[in-house]
Amino acid sequence: MEWNNGNISFSSNFVSPPPQSSSSSALLYNYSFNCNYNLDHFPVVETTTPVATGEGEQNMAGAGVDHQKKKRLSQDQLEALERSFQEEVKLDPDRKMKLSKELGLQPRQIAVWFQNRRARWKTKQLEHLYDTLKQQFDTISKEKHNLQQEVMKLRSMLREQTTRNQGSMAHTDVSGEETTVECTSVEILSCNNYMYNVEDFNQISASAPPFWWGAEAAHLPSYP
Amino acid sequence: MEWNNGNISFSSNFVSPPPQSSSSSALLYNYSFNCNYNLDHFPVVETTTPVATGEGEQNMAGAGVDHQKKKRLSQDQLEALERSFQEEVKLDPDRKMKLSKELGLQPRQIAVWFQNRRARWKTKQLEHLYDTLKQQFDTISKEKHNLQQEVMKLRSMLREQTTRNQGSMAHTDVSGEETTVECTSVEILSCNNYMYNVEDFNQISASAPPFWWGAEAAHLPSYP
DNA sequence: GGAACACAAGTAATAAGGTTA
DNA sequence: ATAACCTTATTACTTGTGTTC
């Protein structure tokens, strides 16, 4: 199943679309060892490690080398893990050992990957939930507006009828509801200050000085 | 060996409140070095490193020791960073160096902390946004319902009037809107399958077998 | 125009506290 | 009582992008 929220991706990279064999950058993962000229303006620690004697299998078991560098699982490994995850998000010991052997990873690494994967998924989940809710809010908002229009119209018709009728029987009823319609229309306007799509939300934080870091005190919780 | 599968366990452990200064467990952070008997049933790698000669100051600079253990910043450090963050979420080089010296941390660590802090905040942000939206959705939902009621009532009144009036002038208009009211009332019901509070959201995933891992195929994007 | 750096997003791995068999 | 796992939070790193000098 493609999850593809069915929307636009301004910032080309939100959750790496399971790089399923399509993107080209994927292949570089495993082979980009020390291209980090991104040293936050100081020589970085790193240098400590034994520098890793060359080796073929991912992450030695107990032998003492490597230890740093070469995080990032390979594309093949990721795909296998991903497949397994799609089948079942929880990991029983059997599957763990099987994957461990198949992929040449520590059982621990398998477990960790699944844990992180679940956590990641949960985050995405919230984003998706938000988008869905937002969409439904917009829908219902429009519908409400229509209903308000209709109420107005019906009232006016009723008023007309009443006048024509000469009889004043229903008059009190009609005016009695008046306030309801008015107050709600205000609600709608005040609400919309808070509404974003998740894409918007990503957008604003993506570029340089995300506005909300300044407006923090406005209506946001400032979260300790 | 299945460890729980369809069993519910309503245990209320919601997101651990950021241990901010209040909880007592905080002090233990810095001193819990090797209490890891949580080894996912195998000895863990680690052993590789030079084993770290004893040391006093947090995270040496370029010298090659330590390098593992002792993650988790101390409570004092966290408080200082937090204060600084509240003042200004972005970090200019001056502030970075100042904090680095004051707290005995690598400048890199300061930078990383700020980056992570911003990311964390953004997540919280989304949760808050969701809650707000949810609340407003509920409100507007109720209001819409009221409006629908009112439309019904007005229509019925109008019908009555019309009948009494004998004249059939407004008849077409009234029936013309009929569909609007009907279809929207269905919308409301179908929507509510998606709605949670963030607390609910945390709740369901907190306890043992989060329902959605089973119901994944239901209405969720299955997010690869 | 390119090196150096800041940043967001994503990713491993660790830590701490709760559950369950 | 404990081992194995889980979730949540955190730390640190990777990668890609944008900015600045």
mmCIF file of C-alpha atoms in Angstrom, chain A residues 32-210:
data_model
loop_
_atom_site.group_PDB
_atom_site.id
_atom_site.type_symbol
_atom_site.label_atom_id
_atom_site.label_comp_id
_atom_site.label_asym_id
_atom_site.label_seq_id
_atom_site.Cartn_x
_atom_site.Cartn_y
_atom_site.Cartn_z
ATOM 1 C CA SER A 32 29.884 7.595 2.983
ATOM 2 C CA PHE A 33 32.176 7.000 5.869
ATOM 3 C CA ASN A 34 34.115 10.074 6.641
ATOM 4 C CA CYS A 35 32.922 12.769 4.330
ATOM 5 C CA ASN A 36 31.986 14.891 7.286
ATOM 6 C CA TYR A 37 33.345 18.293 6.674
ATOM 7 C CA ASN A 38 30.406 19.377 8.691
ATOM 8 C CA LEU A 39 32.227 19.726 11.942
ATOM 9 C CA ASP A 40 30.298 22.397 13.710
ATOM 10 C CA HIS A 41 33.441 24.442 13.785
ATOM 11 C CA PHE A 42 35.640 22.255 15.914
ATOM 12 C CA PRO A 43 37.641 19.169 15.064
ATOM 13 C CA VAL A 44 35.043 16.726 16.281
ATOM 14 C CA VAL A 45 35.956 13.922 18.566
ATOM 15 C CA GLU A 46 35.778 10.796 16.506
ATOM 16 C CA THR A 47 39.503 10.609 15.924
ATOM 17 C CA THR A 48 39.530 8.529 19.037
ATOM 18 C CA THR A 49 38.438 5.320 17.442
ATOM 19 C CA PRO A 50 40.826 2.739 16.086
ATOM 20 C CA VAL A 51 39.764 3.938 12.674
ATOM 21 C CA ALA A 52 38.251 0.679 11.732
ATOM 22 C CA THR A 53 40.224 -1.868 9.878
ATOM 23 C CA GLY A 54 38.497 -2.651 6.671
ATOM 24 C CA GLU A 55 35.799 -5.234 7.021
ATOM 25 C CA GLY A 56 32.932 -6.671 5.110
ATOM 26 C CA GLU A 57 30.265 -7.695 7.532
ATOM 27 C CA GLN A 58 28.137 -5.092 9.200
ATOM 28 C CA ASN A 59 28.952 -4.344 12.782
ATOM 29 C CA MET A 60 31.223 -6.945 14.260
ATOM 30 C CA ALA A 61 29.948 -8.902 17.185
ATOM 31 C CA GLY A 62 32.415 -8.895 20.047
ATOM 32 C CA ALA A 63 35.665 -8.129 18.321
ATOM 33 C CA GLY A 64 37.037 -4.728 19.083
ATOM 34 C CA VAL A 65 37.154 -2.442 16.112
ATOM 35 C CA ASP A 66 34.957 -0.129 14.206
ATOM 36 C CA HIS A 67 32.644 1.079 16.935
ATOM 37 C CA GLN A 68 31.999 4.376 15.282
ATOM 38 C CA LYS A 69 31.322 5.342 11.745
ATOM 39 C CA LYS A 70 29.180 3.273 9.605
ATOM 40 C CA LYS A 71 25.971 3.713 11.371
ATOM 41 C CA ARG A 72 23.238 3.820 8.804
ATOM 42 C CA LEU A 73 22.065 0.468 7.639
ATOM 43 C CA SER A 74 22.417 -0.475 4.022
ATOM 44 C CA GLN A 75 19.623 -0.155 1.569
ATOM 45 C CA ASP A 76 19.155 -3.882 1.359
ATOM 46 C CA GLN A 77 18.950 -4.207 5.080
ATOM 47 C CA LEU A 78 16.460 -1.417 5.303
ATOM 48 C CA GLU A 79 14.275 -2.939 2.673
ATOM 49 C CA ALA A 80 14.259 -6.288 4.399
ATOM 50 C CA LEU A 81 13.465 -4.725 7.743
ATOM 51 C CA GLU A 82 10.780 -2.660 6.164
ATOM 52 C CA ARG A 83 9.165 -5.651 4.562
ATOM 53 C CA SER A 84 9.244 -7.453 7.834
ATOM 54 C CA PHE A 85 7.742 -4.483 9.593
ATOM 55 C CA GLN A 86 4.893 -4.285 7.146
ATOM 56 C CA GLU A 87 4.133 -7.873 7.836
ATOM 57 C CA GLU A 88 4.071 -7.388 11.557
ATOM 58 C CA VAL A 89 5.114 -4.412 13.650
ATOM 59 C CA LYS A 90 6.045 -6.458 16.656
ATOM 60 C CA LEU A 91 9.023 -8.681 16.747
ATOM 61 C CA ASP A 92 9.089 -12.094 18.275
ATOM 62 C CA PRO A 93 12.403 -13.700 19.152
ATOM 63 C CA ASP A 94 12.250 -16.076 16.225
ATOM 64 C CA ARG A 95 11.843 -13.378 13.693
ATOM 65 C CA LYS A 96 14.512 -11.360 15.401
ATOM 66 C CA MET A 97 17.053 -14.107 15.163
ATOM 67 C CA LYS A 98 16.102 -14.879 11.617
ATOM 68 C CA LEU A 99 16.543 -11.296 10.542
ATOM 69 C CA SER A 100 19.711 -11.026 12.530
ATOM 70 C CA LYS A 101 21.269 -13.876 10.633
ATOM 71 C CA GLU A 102 19.905 -12.877 7.272
ATOM 72 C CA LEU A 103 21.097 -9.321 7.491
ATOM 73 C CA GLY A 104 24.266 -9.769 9.438
ATOM 74 C CA LEU A 105 23.145 -7.479 12.212
ATOM 75 C CA GLN A 106 23.105 -7.837 15.936
ATOM 76 C CA PRO A 107 19.813 -9.090 17.321
ATOM 77 C CA ARG A 108 19.922 -5.996 19.427
ATOM 78 C CA GLN A 109 20.090 -3.862 16.331
ATOM 79 C CA ILE A 110 17.050 -5.552 14.928
ATOM 80 C CA ALA A 111 15.135 -4.910 18.098
ATOM 81 C CA VAL A 112 16.259 -1.323 18.222
ATOM 82 C CA TRP A 113 15.286 -0.763 14.650
ATOM 83 C CA PHE A 114 11.816 -2.045 15.259
ATOM 84 C CA GLN A 115 11.416 0.064 18.335
ATOM 85 C CA ASN A 116 12.513 3.179 16.555
ATOM 86 C CA ARG A 117 10.381 2.303 13.614
ATOM 87 C CA ARG A 118 7.306 2.068 15.769
ATOM 88 C CA ALA A 119 8.071 5.358 17.448
ATOM 89 C CA ARG A 120 8.611 7.010 14.102
ATOM 90 C CA TRP A 121 5.392 5.619 12.840
ATOM 91 C CA LYS A 122 3.525 6.977 15.760
ATOM 92 C CA THR A 123 4.796 10.442 15.048
ATOM 93 C CA LYS A 124 3.775 10.197 11.440
ATOM 94 C CA GLN A 125 0.490 8.960 12.665
ATOM 95 C CA LEU A 126 -0.158 12.139 14.542
ATOM 96 C CA GLU A 127 0.720 14.199 11.527
ATOM 97 C CA HIS A 128 -1.668 12.220 9.441
ATOM 98 C CA LEU A 129 -4.349 12.479 12.049
ATOM 99 C CA TYR A 130 -3.921 16.189 12.097
ATOM 100 C CA ASP A 131 -4.213 16.502 8.365
ATOM 101 C CA THR A 132 -7.321 14.394 8.326
ATOM 102 C CA LEU A 133 -8.894 16.384 11.087
ATOM 103 C CA LYS A 134 -7.965 19.617 9.423
ATOM 104 C CA GLN A 135 -9.606 18.538 6.232
ATOM 105 C CA GLN A 136 -12.747 17.508 8.009
ATOM 106 C CA PHE A 137 -12.780 20.707 9.900
ATOM 107 C CA ASP A 138 -12.700 22.649 6.675
ATOM 108 C CA THR A 139 -15.519 20.577 5.308
ATOM 109 C CA ILE A 140 -17.708 20.919 8.312
ATOM 110 C CA SER A 141 -16.885 24.571 8.497
ATOM 111 C CA LYS A 142 -18.177 25.093 5.011
ATOM 112 C CA GLU A 143 -21.249 23.058 5.719
ATOM 113 C CA LYS A 144 -21.960 25.073 8.756
ATOM 114 C CA HIS A 145 -21.702 28.217 6.766
ATOM 115 C CA ASN A 146 -24.199 26.880 4.307
ATOM 116 C CA LEU A 147 -26.541 25.983 7.081
ATOM 117 C CA GLN A 148 -26.291 29.466 8.438
ATOM 118 C CA GLN A 149 -27.158 30.874 5.079
ATOM 119 C CA GLU A 150 -30.083 28.589 4.902
ATOM 120 C CA VAL A 151 -31.305 29.524 8.318
ATOM 121 C CA MET A 152 -31.190 33.159 7.346
ATOM 122 C CA LYS A 153 -33.065 32.470 4.226
ATOM 123 C CA LEU A 154 -35.695 30.385 5.925
ATOM 124 C CA ARG A 155 -36.171 33.023 8.548
ATOM 125 C CA SER A 156 -36.618 35.688 6.001
ATOM 126 C CA MET A 157 -39.106 33.545 4.186
ATOM 127 C CA LEU A 158 -40.900 32.841 7.363
ATOM 128 C CA ARG A 159 -40.991 36.495 8.203
ATOM 129 C CA GLU A 160 -42.401 37.239 4.842
ATOM 130 C CA GLN A 161 -44.998 34.561 5.211
ATOM 131 C CA THR A 162 -45.914 35.757 8.609
ATOM 132 C CA THR A 163 -46.335 39.295 7.421
ATOM 133 C CA ARG A 164 -48.410 38.181 4.519
ATOM 134 C CA ASN A 165 -50.361 36.032 6.827
ATOM 135 C CA GLN A 166 -51.264 38.857 9.120
ATOM 136 C CA GLY A 167 -51.283 36.433 12.003
ATOM 137 C CA SER A 168 -48.321 36.951 14.383
ATOM 138 C CA MET A 169 -48.330 33.484 15.897
ATOM 139 C CA ALA A 170 -44.829 32.271 15.084
ATOM 140 C CA HIS A 171 -43.054 35.503 15.643
ATOM 141 C CA THR A 172 -41.502 34.818 19.003
ATOM 142 C CA ASP A 173 -40.084 31.490 17.933
ATOM 143 C CA VAL A 174 -38.179 32.909 15.046
ATOM 144 C CA SER A 175 -36.450 35.707 16.863
ATOM 145 C CA GLY A 176 -35.643 33.395 19.695
ATOM 146 C CA GLU A 177 -33.027 31.577 17.650
ATOM 147 C CA GLU A 178 -31.385 34.649 16.286
ATOM 148 C CA THR A 179 -28.455 34.683 18.666
ATOM 149 C CA THR A 180 -27.362 31.172 17.828
ATOM 150 C CA VAL A 181 -26.631 31.997 14.250
ATOM 151 C CA GLU A 182 -24.781 35.173 14.995
ATOM 152 C CA CYS A 183 -22.419 33.861 17.595
ATOM 153 C CA THR A 184 -21.358 30.847 15.622
ATOM 154 C CA SER A 185 -20.361 32.820 12.607
ATOM 155 C CA VAL A 186 -17.898 34.627 14.800
ATOM 156 C CA GLU A 187 -16.510 31.356 16.057
ATOM 157 C CA ILE A 188 -15.444 30.357 12.616
ATOM 158 C CA LEU A 189 -13.337 33.389 12.111
ATOM 159 C CA SER A 190 -11.548 33.215 15.409
ATOM 160 C CA CYS A 191 -10.741 29.582 14.878
ATOM 161 C CA ASN A 192 -8.858 29.922 11.722
ATOM 162 C CA ASN A 193 -5.857 31.497 13.324
ATOM 163 C CA TYR A 194 -4.755 28.108 14.504
ATOM 164 C CA MET A 195 -5.222 26.091 11.390
ATOM 165 C CA TYR A 196 -2.413 24.744 9.316
ATOM 166 C CA ASN A 197 -1.832 21.785 7.176
ATOM 167 C CA VAL A 198 0.995 19.631 8.263
ATOM 168 C CA GLU A 199 2.755 20.728 5.132
ATOM 169 C CA ASP A 200 2.384 24.310 6.190
ATOM 170 C CA PHE A 201 3.616 23.325 9.547
ATOM 171 C CA ASN A 202 6.693 21.768 8.057
ATOM 172 C CA GLN A 203 7.105 24.633 5.735
ATOM 173 C CA ILE A 204 7.232 27.295 8.371
ATOM 174 C CA SER A 205 9.793 25.455 10.355
ATOM 175 C CA ALA A 206 11.814 24.464 7.346
ATOM 176 C CA SER A 207 13.077 27.834 6.252
ATOM 177 C CA ALA A 208 15.310 30.082 8.201
ATOM 178 C CA PRO A 209 13.626 31.866 11.068
ATOM 179 C CA PRO A 210 10.397 30.017 11.782
#
